[in-house]
Structure formats: structure tokens, C-alpha cells
PDB file of C-alpha atoms in Angstrom:
ATOM      1  CA  MET A   1     -42.260 -70.580 109.185  1.00 70.00           C
ATOM      2  CA  ALA A   2     -45.180 -69.355 106.990  1.00 85.00           C
ATOM      3  CA  THR A   3     -48.665 -69.192 108.587  1.00 95.00           C
ATOM      4  CA  PRO A   4     -50.746 -72.184 107.320  1.00 98.00           C
ATOM      5  CA  ILE A   5     -53.973 -71.557 105.568  1.00 98.00           C
ATOM      6  CA  TYR A   6     -55.981 -74.060 107.678  1.00 98.00           C
ATOM      7  CA  PRO A   7     -54.309 -73.632 111.114  1.00 98.00           C
ATOM      8  CA  ILE A   8     -55.545 -76.745 112.973  1.00 98.00           C
ATOM      9  CA  ASP A   9     -53.777 -77.358 116.345  1.00 98.00           C
ATOM     10  CA  PRO A  10     -50.989 -79.945 115.624  1.00 97.00           C
ATOM     11  CA  ASP A  11     -51.767 -81.699 118.878  1.00 97.00           C
ATOM     12  CA  SER A  12     -55.583 -81.865 119.041  1.00 96.00           C
ATOM     13  CA  LEU A  13     -55.948 -81.520 115.197  1.00 97.00           C
ATOM     14  CA  LEU A  14     -58.967 -79.119 116.102  1.00 94.00           C
ATOM     15  CA  LEU A  15     -60.010 -75.774 114.678  1.00 97.00           C
ATOM     16  CA  GLN A  16     -62.901 -73.605 115.701  1.00 97.00           C
ATOM     17  CA  THR A  17     -65.789 -73.895 113.469  1.00 98.00           C
ATOM     18  CA  SER A  18     -66.333 -70.148 113.065  1.00 98.00           C
ATOM     19  CA  GLN A  19     -62.645 -69.724 112.050  1.00 98.00           C
ATOM     20  CA  ALA A  20     -63.061 -72.633 109.464  1.00 98.00           C
ATOM     21  CA  LYS A  21     -66.039 -70.994 107.973  1.00 98.00           C
ATOM     22  CA  GLU A  22     -64.212 -67.703 107.598  1.00 98.00           C
ATOM     23  CA  ILE A  23     -61.331 -69.357 105.772  1.00 98.00           C
ATOM     24  CA  GLY A  24     -63.768 -71.208 103.390  1.00 98.00           C
ATOM     25  CA  THR A  25     -65.512 -67.790 102.643  1.00 98.00           C
ATOM     26  CA  LYS A  26     -62.181 -66.148 101.830  1.00 98.00           C
ATOM     27  CA  TYR A  27     -61.642 -68.708  98.939  1.00 98.00           C
ATOM     28  CA  ALA A  28     -65.299 -68.946  97.832  1.00 98.00           C
ATOM     29  CA  ASP A  29     -65.024 -66.638  94.861  1.00 98.00           C
ATOM     30  CA  GLU A  30     -61.866 -68.263  93.591  1.00 98.00           C
ATOM     31  CA  TYR A  31     -63.278 -71.713  93.824  1.00 98.00           C
ATOM     32  CA  GLN A  32     -66.755 -71.072  92.469  1.00 98.00           C
ATOM     33  CA  SER A  33     -65.597 -69.007  89.500  1.00 98.00           C
ATOM     34  CA  ALA A  34     -62.890 -71.618  88.273  1.00 98.00           C
ATOM     35  CA  GLY A  35     -63.603 -73.615  85.057  1.00 97.00           C
ATOM     36  CA  PRO A  36     -64.115 -75.846  83.356  1.00 98.00           C
ATOM     37  CA  TYR A  37     -65.495 -77.139  86.683  1.00 98.00           C
ATOM     38  CA  ASN A  38     -65.091 -75.685  90.118  1.00 98.00           C
ATOM     39  CA  HIS A  39     -61.695 -76.340  91.694  1.00 98.00           C
ATOM     40  CA  ILE A  40     -58.859 -74.716  93.694  1.00 98.00           C
ATOM     41  CA  CYS A  41     -55.244 -75.217  94.427  1.00 98.00           C
ATOM     42  CA  ILE A  42     -54.041 -73.752  97.865  1.00 98.00           C
ATOM     43  CA  ASP A  43     -50.353 -73.960  98.923  1.00 98.00           C
ATOM     44  CA  ASN A  44     -49.179 -74.125 102.607  1.00 98.00           C
ATOM     45  CA  PHE A  45     -52.436 -75.620 103.596  1.00 98.00           C
ATOM     46  CA  LEU A  46     -51.767 -77.346 107.021  1.00 98.00           C
ATOM     47  CA  PRO A  47     -49.385 -76.491 109.815  1.00 98.00           C
ATOM     48  CA  GLU A  48     -45.757 -77.803 109.223  1.00 97.00           C
ATOM     49  CA  GLN A  49     -45.955 -79.728 112.435  1.00 97.00           C
ATOM     50  CA  VAL A  50     -48.981 -81.677 111.122  1.00 98.00           C
ATOM     51  CA  LEU A  51     -47.087 -82.631 107.922  1.00 97.00           C
ATOM     52  CA  GLU A  52     -44.064 -83.680 109.987  1.00 96.00           C
ATOM     53  CA  GLY A  53     -46.306 -86.045 111.939  1.00 97.00           C
ATOM     54  CA  ILE A  54     -47.737 -87.569 108.906  1.00 97.00           C
ATOM     55  CA  ARG A  55     -44.292 -87.958 107.198  1.00 95.00           C
ATOM     56  CA  GLY A  56     -43.221 -89.829 110.321  1.00 95.00           C
ATOM     57  CA  ASP A  57     -46.167 -92.210 110.021  1.00 95.00           C
ATOM     58  CA  LEU A  58     -45.458 -92.844 106.348  1.00 93.00           C
ATOM     59  CA  LYS A  59     -42.378 -94.735 107.481  1.00 91.00           C
ATOM     60  CA  GLU A  60     -44.522 -97.244 109.219  1.00 88.00           C
ATOM     61  CA  MET A  61     -47.243 -98.004 106.626  1.00 89.00           C
ATOM     62  CA  PRO A  62     -49.203-101.251 106.710  1.00 90.00           C
ATOM     63  CA  THR A  63     -49.985-103.515 103.841  1.00 90.00           C
ATOM     64  CA  PRO A  64     -52.139-101.546 101.306  1.00 91.00           C
ATOM     65  CA  GLU A  65     -55.764-102.411 100.959  1.00 89.00           C
ATOM     66  CA  ASP A  66     -55.804-101.821  97.220  1.00 87.00           C
ATOM     67  CA  ALA A  67     -53.177-102.162  94.517  1.00 89.00           C
ATOM     68  CA  PHE A  68     -53.750-101.144  90.815  1.00 88.00           C
ATOM     69  CA  SER A  69     -51.984-102.634  87.969  1.00 87.00           C
ATOM     70  CA  ARG A  70     -53.697-102.064  84.570  1.00 88.00           C
ATOM     71  CA  ALA A  71     -53.337 -99.769  81.575  1.00 90.00           C
ATOM     72  CA  GLN A  72     -55.427 -96.947  83.008  1.00 92.00           C
ATOM     73  CA  GLU A  73     -54.177 -97.096  86.618  1.00 93.00           C
ATOM     74  CA  ASN A  74     -50.813 -98.515  87.355  1.00 95.00           C
ATOM     75  CA  LEU A  75     -48.371 -98.854  90.416  1.00 95.00           C
ATOM     76  CA  LYS A  76     -50.808 -97.200  92.697  1.00 96.00           C
ATOM     77  CA  TYR A  77     -51.493 -98.167  96.185  1.00 96.00           C
ATOM     78  CA  SER A  78     -54.217 -97.106  98.626  1.00 96.00           C
ATOM     79  CA  PHE A  79     -54.102 -97.397 102.554  1.00 96.00           C
ATOM     80  CA  ILE A  80     -57.424 -96.933 104.544  1.00 95.00           C
ATOM     81  CA  PRO A  81     -57.221 -94.595 107.433  1.00 95.00           C
ATOM     82  CA  GLU A  82     -58.406 -97.094 110.193  1.00 94.00           C
ATOM     83  CA  ARG A  83     -55.145 -99.106 109.724  1.00 93.00           C
ATOM     84  CA  LEU A  84     -52.712 -96.161 109.544  1.00 95.00           C
ATOM     85  CA  PRO A  85     -50.628 -95.123 112.575  1.00 95.00           C
ATOM     86  CA  ALA A  86     -52.537 -93.074 115.217  1.00 96.00           C
ATOM     87  CA  TYR A  87     -51.483 -89.450 114.177  1.00 97.00           C
ATOM     88  CA  THR A  88     -52.508 -89.718 110.577  1.00 97.00           C
ATOM     89  CA  LYS A  89     -55.613 -91.794 111.315  1.00 97.00           C
ATOM     90  CA  ASN A  90     -56.793 -89.022 113.604  1.00 98.00           C
ATOM     91  CA  LEU A  91     -56.144 -86.383 111.065  1.00 98.00           C
ATOM     92  CA  PHE A  92     -58.509 -88.191 108.643  1.00 98.00           C
ATOM     93  CA  TYR A  93     -61.196 -88.170 111.388  1.00 98.00           C
ATOM     94  CA  ALA A  94     -60.506 -84.403 111.859  1.00 98.00           C
ATOM     95  CA  LEU A  95     -60.972 -83.847 108.170  1.00 98.00           C
ATOM     96  CA  ASN A  96     -64.306 -85.566 108.380  1.00 98.00           C
ATOM     97  CA  SER A  97     -65.421 -83.394 111.304  1.00 97.00           C
ATOM     98  CA  ARG A  98     -67.792 -80.370 111.372  1.00 98.00           C
ATOM     99  CA  PRO A  99     -65.198 -77.559 111.187  1.00 98.00           C
ATOM    100  CA  PHE A 100     -63.671 -78.963 107.953  1.00 98.00           C
ATOM    101  CA  LEU A 101     -67.148 -79.518 106.448  1.00 98.00           C
ATOM    102  CA  GLN A 102     -68.031 -75.949 107.216  1.00 98.00           C
ATOM    103  CA  PHE A 103     -64.831 -74.773 105.545  1.00 98.00           C
ATOM    104  CA  LEU A 104     -65.679 -76.820 102.424  1.00 98.00           C
ATOM    105  CA  GLU A 105     -69.231 -75.738 102.402  1.00 98.00           C
ATOM    106  CA  ASN A 106     -68.403 -72.034 102.609  1.00 98.00           C
ATOM    107  CA  MET A 107     -65.728 -72.261  99.907  1.00 98.00           C
ATOM    108  CA  THR A 108     -67.649 -74.511  97.478  1.00 98.00           C
ATOM    109  CA  GLY A 109     -71.201 -73.256  97.950  1.00 98.00           C
ATOM    110  CA  ILE A 110     -72.342 -76.858  98.319  1.00 98.00           C
ATOM    111  CA  PRO A 111     -74.635 -77.280 101.377  1.00 98.00           C
ATOM    112  CA  GLY A 112     -75.140 -80.392 103.426  1.00 98.00           C
ATOM    113  CA  LEU A 113     -71.852 -82.075 102.743  1.00 98.00           C
ATOM    114  CA  ILE A 114     -71.623 -85.549 104.158  1.00 98.00           C
ATOM    115  CA  PRO A 115     -68.229 -87.120 105.183  1.00 98.00           C
ATOM    116  CA  ASP A 116     -67.600 -90.798 104.435  1.00 98.00           C
ATOM    117  CA  PRO A 117     -67.152 -92.931 107.561  1.00 96.00           C
ATOM    118  CA  TYR A 118     -66.189 -95.783 105.238  1.00 96.00           C
ATOM    119  CA  PHE A 119     -63.492 -93.968 103.379  1.00 97.00           C
ATOM    120  CA  LEU A 120     -64.332 -95.704 100.100  1.00 96.00           C
ATOM    121  CA  GLY A 121     -61.325 -95.151  97.928  1.00 94.00           C
ATOM    122  CA  ALA A 122     -59.963 -92.568 100.339  1.00 97.00           C
ATOM    123  CA  GLY A 123     -56.884 -92.716 102.518  1.00 97.00           C
ATOM    124  CA  ILE A 124     -53.142 -92.326 101.756  1.00 97.00           C
ATOM    125  CA  HIS A 125     -52.470 -92.926  98.154  1.00 97.00           C
ATOM    126  CA  LYS A 126     -48.940 -93.879  96.901  1.00 97.00           C
ATOM    127  CA  THR A 127     -47.855 -94.137  93.332  1.00 98.00           C
ATOM    128  CA  LEU A 128     -44.423 -95.631  92.473  1.00 97.00           C
ATOM    129  CA  ASN A 129     -42.008 -94.635  89.784  1.00 97.00           C
ATOM    130  CA  GLY A 130     -43.563 -95.514  86.439  1.00 97.00           C
ATOM    131  CA  GLY A 131     -46.995 -95.281  87.953  1.00 97.00           C
ATOM    132  CA  HIS A 132     -49.862 -93.039  86.733  1.00 97.00           C
ATOM    133  CA  LEU A 133     -53.679 -92.535  86.888  1.00 96.00           C
ATOM    134  CA  ASP A 134     -55.175 -91.710  83.551  1.00 96.00           C
ATOM    135  CA  ILE A 135     -57.774 -88.954  83.016  1.00 97.00           C
ATOM    136  CA  HIS A 136     -61.186 -89.859  84.424  1.00 96.00           C
ATOM    137  CA  ALA A 137     -64.400 -88.845  86.143  1.00 96.00           C
ATOM    138  CA  ASP A 138     -65.012 -90.566  89.411  1.00 96.00           C
ATOM    139  CA  PHE A 139     -67.720 -93.065  90.451  1.00 95.00           C
ATOM    140  CA  ASN A 140     -70.769 -91.061  91.350  1.00 96.00           C
ATOM    141  CA  LEU A 141     -72.635 -93.195  93.944  1.00 96.00           C
ATOM    142  CA  HIS A 142     -71.682 -94.178  97.416  1.00 97.00           C
ATOM    143  CA  LYS A 143     -73.551 -97.522  97.382  1.00 95.00           C
ATOM    144  CA  PRO A 144     -73.570 -98.406 101.129  1.00 96.00           C
ATOM    145  CA  MET A 145     -74.995 -94.974 101.997  1.00 97.00           C
ATOM    146  CA  GLY A 146     -76.947 -94.174  98.782  1.00 97.00           C
ATOM    147  CA  ILE A 147     -75.451 -90.710  98.478  1.00 98.00           C
ATOM    148  CA  GLU A 148     -74.023 -88.688  95.691  1.00 98.00           C
ATOM    149  CA  ARG A 149     -70.281 -87.928  95.356  1.00 98.00           C
ATOM    150  CA  ARG A 150     -69.751 -84.194  95.137  1.00 98.00           C
ATOM    151  CA  LEU A 151     -66.221 -83.176  96.168  1.00 98.00           C
ATOM    152  CA  ASN A 152     -62.577 -84.438  96.327  1.00 98.00           C
ATOM    153  CA  VAL A 153     -59.880 -83.156  98.542  1.00 98.00           C
ATOM    154  CA  LEU A 154     -56.194 -83.985  97.924  1.00 98.00           C
ATOM    155  CA  ILE A 155     -53.199 -82.959  99.990  1.00 98.00           C
ATOM    156  CA  TYR A 156     -49.762 -83.729  98.669  1.00 98.00           C
ATOM    157  CA  LEU A 157     -46.985 -84.986 100.851  1.00 98.00           C
ATOM    158  CA  ASN A 158     -43.971 -84.830  98.463  1.00 97.00           C
ATOM    159  CA  GLN A 159     -40.992 -82.877  99.584  1.00 96.00           C
ATOM    160  CA  ASP A 160     -38.832 -81.003  97.064  1.00 96.00           C
ATOM    161  CA  TRP A 161     -40.941 -82.279  94.134  1.00 98.00           C
ATOM    162  CA  ARG A 162     -40.373 -80.819  90.630  1.00 97.00           C
ATOM    163  CA  GLU A 163     -42.630 -80.804  87.652  1.00 98.00           C
ATOM    164  CA  GLU A 164     -40.208 -83.035  85.648  1.00 98.00           C
ATOM    165  CA  TYR A 165     -40.656 -85.819  88.314  1.00 98.00           C
ATOM    166  CA  GLY A 166     -44.118 -86.333  86.809  1.00 98.00           C
ATOM    167  CA  GLY A 167     -47.412 -86.991  88.578  1.00 98.00           C
ATOM    168  CA  SER A 168     -48.922 -83.543  88.093  1.00 98.00           C
ATOM    169  CA  PHE A 169     -52.609 -83.352  88.680  1.00 98.00           C
ATOM    170  CA  GLU A 170     -54.391 -82.265  85.447  1.00 98.00           C
ATOM    171  CA  VAL A 171     -57.775 -80.682  84.951  1.00 98.00           C
ATOM    172  CA  TRP A 172     -59.378 -81.257  81.338  1.00 98.00           C
ATOM    173  CA  ASN A 173     -62.323 -79.732  79.844  1.00 98.00           C
ATOM    174  CA  MET A 174     -65.671 -81.565  79.511  1.00 95.00           C
ATOM    175  CA  ASP A 175     -65.236 -82.777  75.932  1.00 95.00           C
ATOM    176  CA  MET A 176     -61.651 -83.916  76.469  1.00 96.00           C
ATOM    177  CA  THR A 177     -60.145 -81.520  73.928  1.00 96.00           C
ATOM    178  CA  LYS A 178     -57.984 -79.340  76.158  1.00 97.00           C
ATOM    179  CA  LYS A 179     -56.038 -79.576  79.336  1.00 98.00           C
ATOM    180  CA  GLU A 180     -57.161 -76.470  81.303  1.00 98.00           C
ATOM    181  CA  ALA A 181     -54.826 -76.614  84.239  1.00 98.00           C
ATOM    182  CA  SER A 182     -52.067 -78.691  85.805  1.00 98.00           C
ATOM    183  CA  PHE A 183     -50.699 -78.689  89.407  1.00 98.00           C
ATOM    184  CA  VAL A 184     -47.419 -80.160  90.453  1.00 98.00           C
ATOM    185  CA  PRO A 185     -47.980 -82.353  93.607  1.00 98.00           C
ATOM    186  CA  LEU A 186     -45.949 -80.084  95.957  1.00 98.00           C
ATOM    187  CA  TYR A 187     -45.517 -80.642  99.553  1.00 98.00           C
ATOM    188  CA  ASN A 188     -48.559 -79.278 101.673  1.00 98.00           C
ATOM    189  CA  ARG A 189     -50.434 -78.291  98.410  1.00 98.00           C
ATOM    190  CA  MET A 190     -54.071 -78.836  98.748  1.00 98.00           C
ATOM    191  CA  VAL A 191     -56.387 -79.413  95.550  1.00 98.00           C
ATOM    192  CA  CYS A 192     -60.137 -79.521  95.993  1.00 98.00           C
ATOM    193  CA  PHE A 193     -62.604 -80.007  93.043  1.00 98.00           C
ATOM    194  CA  SER A 194     -66.259 -80.746  92.303  1.00 98.00           C
ATOM    195  CA  THR A 195     -66.970 -84.092  90.996  1.00 98.00           C
ATOM    196  CA  GLY A 196     -69.580 -85.092  88.267  1.00 96.00           C
ATOM    197  CA  SER A 197     -69.905 -87.416  85.344  1.00 96.00           C
ATOM    198  CA  ASP A 198     -67.821 -85.010  83.161  1.00 96.00           C
ATOM    199  CA  THR A 199     -65.294 -83.456  85.602  1.00 98.00           C
ATOM    200  CA  PHE A 200     -62.241 -85.094  83.961  1.00 98.00           C
ATOM    201  CA  HIS A 201     -58.976 -85.174  85.825  1.00 98.00           C
ATOM    202  CA  GLY A 202     -56.009 -87.396  86.789  1.00 97.00           C
ATOM    203  CA  ASN A 203     -52.214 -87.706  86.914  1.00 97.00           C
ATOM    204  CA  PRO A 204     -51.510 -89.371  83.599  1.00 97.00           C
ATOM    205  CA  GLU A 205     -47.791 -88.453  83.291  1.00 97.00           C
ATOM    206  CA  PRO A 206     -45.868 -91.360  85.007  1.00 97.00           C
ATOM    207  CA  VAL A 207     -43.871 -90.691  88.193  1.00 98.00           C
ATOM    208  CA  ASN A 208     -40.330 -90.363  87.454  1.00 97.00           C
ATOM    209  CA  HIS A 209     -38.440 -89.314  90.527  1.00 98.00           C
ATOM    210  CA  PRO A 210     -34.566 -89.618  90.088  1.00 97.00           C
ATOM    211  CA  ASP A 211     -34.256 -91.216  93.439  1.00 96.00           C
ATOM    212  CA  GLY A 212     -37.117 -93.487  93.004  1.00 96.00           C
ATOM    213  CA  LYS A 213     -39.354 -91.824  95.652  1.00 96.00           C
ATOM    214  CA  PRO A 214     -43.169 -92.376  95.242  1.00 97.00           C
ATOM    215  CA  ARG A 215     -45.830 -89.748  94.794  1.00 98.00           C
ATOM    216  CA  GLU A 216     -47.822 -89.635  98.086  1.00 98.00           C
ATOM    217  CA  SER A 217     -51.070 -87.790  98.975  1.00 98.00           C
ATOM    218  CA  ILE A 218     -54.006 -87.703 101.319  1.00 98.00           C
ATOM    219  CA  ALA A 219     -57.379 -88.232  99.525  1.00 98.00           C
ATOM    220  CA  LEU A 220     -60.838 -87.653 100.905  1.00 98.00           C
ATOM    221  CA  TYR A 221     -64.193 -87.591  99.264  1.00 98.00           C
ATOM    222  CA  TYR A 222     -67.424 -85.836 100.276  1.00 98.00           C
ATOM    223  CA  TYR A 223     -71.116 -86.484  99.394  1.00 98.00           C
ATOM    224  CA  THR A 224     -74.618 -85.025  99.530  1.00 98.00           C
ATOM    225  CA  ALA A 225     -78.040 -86.712 100.012  1.00 98.00           C
ATOM    226  CA  THR A 226     -79.154 -85.773  96.567  1.00 97.00           C
ATOM    227  CA  TRP A 227     -79.185 -89.162  94.752  1.00 96.00           C
ATOM    228  CA  ASP A 228     -82.510 -90.105  93.311  1.00 93.00           C
ATOM    229  CA  ALA A 229     -84.035 -92.672  90.843  1.00 89.00           C
ATOM    230  CA  THR A 230     -83.485 -90.331  87.856  1.00 90.00           C
ATOM    231  CA  ARG A 231     -79.724 -90.722  88.153  1.00 89.00           C
ATOM    232  CA  LYS A 232     -77.521 -93.231  86.370  1.00 89.00           C
ATOM    233  CA  GLU A 233     -74.830 -94.915  88.450  1.00 92.00           C
ATOM    234  CA  HIS A 234     -71.437 -95.252  86.963  1.00 92.00           C
ATOM    235  CA  THR A 235     -68.031 -96.451  87.998  1.00 92.00           C
ATOM    236  CA  THR A 236     -64.728 -94.551  87.230  1.00 94.00           C
ATOM    237  CA  LEU A 237     -64.991 -93.366  83.652  1.00 95.00           C
ATOM    238  CA  PHE A 238     -61.561 -93.290  81.924  1.00 95.00           C
ATOM    239  CA  LYS A 239     -61.016 -91.029  78.877  1.00 94.00           C
ATOM    240  CA  PRO A 240     -57.900 -91.143  76.704  1.00 95.00           C
ATOM    241  CA  ARG A 241     -56.120 -87.898  75.915  1.00 94.00           C
ATOM    242  CA  PRO A 242     -56.185 -86.844  72.326  1.00 94.00           C
ATOM    243  CA  GLY A 243     -53.038 -87.726  70.549  1.00 93.00           C
ATOM    244  CA  SER A 244     -51.767 -89.823  73.550  1.00 94.00           C
ATOM    245  CA  LYS A 245     -51.185 -93.642  73.984  1.00 89.00           C
ATOM    246  CA  ASP A 246     -53.801 -93.704  76.751  1.00 91.00           C
ATOM    247  CA  GLN A 247     -55.906 -96.764  76.266  1.00 91.00           C
ATOM    248  CA  LYS A 248     -59.738 -96.893  76.340  1.00 88.00           C
ATOM    249  CA  ASP A 249     -61.425 -98.793  79.144  1.00 77.00           C
ATOM    250  CA  TRP A 250     -63.291-101.447  77.187  1.00 62.00           C
ATOM    251  CA  LYS A 251     -64.559-103.232  80.270  1.00 65.00           C
ATOM    252  CA  VAL A 252     -66.402-100.253  81.497  1.00 59.00           C
ATOM    253  CA  ALA A 253     -67.493 -99.324  77.992  1.00 57.00           C
ATOM    254  CA  ARG A 254     -69.055-102.814  77.411  1.00 57.00           C
ATOM    255  CA  ALA A 255     -70.807-102.723  80.811  1.00 55.00           C
ATOM    256  CA  ALA A 256     -72.287 -99.192  80.043  1.00 56.00           C
ATOM    257  CA  PHE A 257     -73.559-100.442  76.593  1.00 50.00           C
ATOM    258  CA  MET A 258     -75.243-103.430  78.032  1.00 49.00           C
ATOM    259  CA  GLN A 259     -76.859-101.273  80.776  1.00 58.00           C
ATOM    260  CA  ASP A 260     -78.242 -99.011  78.071  1.00 58.00           C
ATOM    261  CA  ILE A 261     -79.747-101.721  75.839  1.00 60.00           C
ATOM    262  CA  LEU A 262     -80.801-104.563  78.287  1.00 53.00           C
ATOM    263  CA  PRO A 263     -83.759-104.516  80.592  1.00 70.00           C
ATOM    264  CA  PRO A 264     -82.603-104.013  84.227  1.00 63.00           C
ATOM    265  CA  ALA A 265     -83.392-107.600  85.435  1.00 62.00           C
ATOM    266  CA  ILE A 266     -81.466-109.137  82.518  1.00 61.00           C
ATOM    267  CA  TYR A 267     -78.616-106.652  82.882  1.00 49.00           C
ATOM    268  CA  ARG A 268     -78.058-107.547  86.567  1.00 54.00           C
ATOM    269  CA  ARG A 269     -77.977-111.287  85.785  1.00 63.00           C
ATOM    270  CA  VAL A 270     -75.593-110.903  82.920  1.00 48.00           C
ATOM    271  CA  ALA A 271     -73.299-108.363  84.786  1.00 49.00           C
ATOM    272  CA  GLY A 272     -73.221-110.744  87.744  1.00 51.00           C
ATOM    273  CA  ARG A 273     -72.186-113.570  85.578  1.00 54.00           C
ATOM    274  CA  LEU A 274     -69.449-111.657  83.749  1.00 42.00           C
ATOM    275  CA  HIS A 275     -68.130-110.320  87.087  1.00 41.00           C
ATOM    276  CA  ARG A 276     -67.843-113.869  88.502  1.00 41.00           C
ATOM    277  CA  ILE A 277     -65.673-115.100  85.575  1.00 40.00           C
ATOM    278  CA  GLY A 278     -63.638-111.936  85.565  1.00 44.00           C
ATOM    279  CA  PHE A 279     -64.808-110.544  82.146  1.00 45.00           C
TER     280      PHE A 279
END
């Protein structure tokens, strides 16, 4: 059995902070030199016993909190950590703890990372056959805490997955003219990347497992206390790939246009009214 990159104890899910920092420093150059925005792909990330515990929990999943069914994001389900079985729930808490933050800070060079106790948008993600997530940049403001989104961590849970089964994670350049990298969602593969208004990514190719198995992953997001009044808040920004059948997100485009041309007080009133009628 190969030595895991991030060797937390399978029972306590703990790792010494000093060891976590050393691991992060080892991968700093690779992460911080990657383009078009900083990212990294690390295989064999967690101990096999940890993955086995999570796989066991996936057989007892609760009702999902979120289900997505639209042109840009289809057949995708999200399960928040607090309602997951105990082992997987505790793993999420461990990945929000000081040692993992120190690993991330030393690898990414981003100081003062803040974990999300609300797990907004985070948790276990499951995408069924035919499902996909188009290329996008993530929302940039954690509203309850008023902090800026800076980092995503994804850990894939798909055994014996092949590229032809779809669902690969894609990295696109900032003007959406070229796919720079693609990572098959292999079992125990971790992908981490910096987030911003032009860090475009996604898994746009539909899941197509021959046995109908879903694409499953752990997703966590991290923040910094760097938000200020000069910043413009936005939701998820979808971008069609050139030459593809991807559809533009007109709802978000309309909202952004109104926000640019209307005074703030009028925009809030109009946006609230449109939201209530589902426009």
C-alpha cells in the first residue's frame, strides 16, 4: 500500500501541524508556478483506510440539500457535512482544522486562510450519469461572514474511473480561449486551486459510466478576511466553451447588467422583486 501524501491518522483524523506545514512547503513551487492560475493535482492524497471509511458512509447518504437541474449544471446533488454519517462528517471537521489550514497556507502562499463553518456549497458532491457542471468562476463573497473566497479543495472518490467515463475537471485560461489542463476524477486524487473572478474551471463533459455509477467528490472552500467596499460581489459566472453547445447564463447576465446601470437602492428593489417571481 502506497504511503499517502497527507497521512492523517485513520482513527483520530489528526496530523501534527508541523508535519502538515512540511508537506505544504514541499508542494509550494509546483502550486505557485502553475498557470493560468495557481492549481495542483496530487494523487494518493489520503490514507486508504480513510477512503474506505468514506466509501462505507456513501452507502447511507441522507436526502441531498441541493439538487441542480438546468442547462449549466445538471443532475448534480450536494450533501452538507453535518447530516452525513459520523466518519465522513468528522473528516470535514478535520479538513477545517489548523493542521490542514497550515498545509494549505504553506502550499499556496495565501496567509490567514479561514475555514467555512457553514460549509456553503461544500460537502459531498454527486453527479449522476448525464450530469455535468459547465465552465465557470465561483461566487466570490461568503455573505454570512463577509469574507472573500480564495481556495477550493476537491478530493475524488471514484474507484476504477477512466477518462472516457466523463466528468474530468478542466482548467481554462482567463479569456476562455483554451483548455489548459484536464484531470480525470480518479480515486483519492486531490485538486486544489485558487479562486477569483476569472479562474474558469468545471467538469463540462457529461458523466458516462457504463454501469451508471455517479461521479462523487469531497468539496471544501477556504476564505480570507480581505473583502472590502471596492470589491464587486458576484454569483457563479458560467462561460460557454468556444465551439461548444454550452449555453450562456442569461439570468446572471441580466442581473449583472442591471447592477452596473442602476443606482444601488433601485437595483436592490428590482432584484428582490424579480427574485420573488422567479425571473
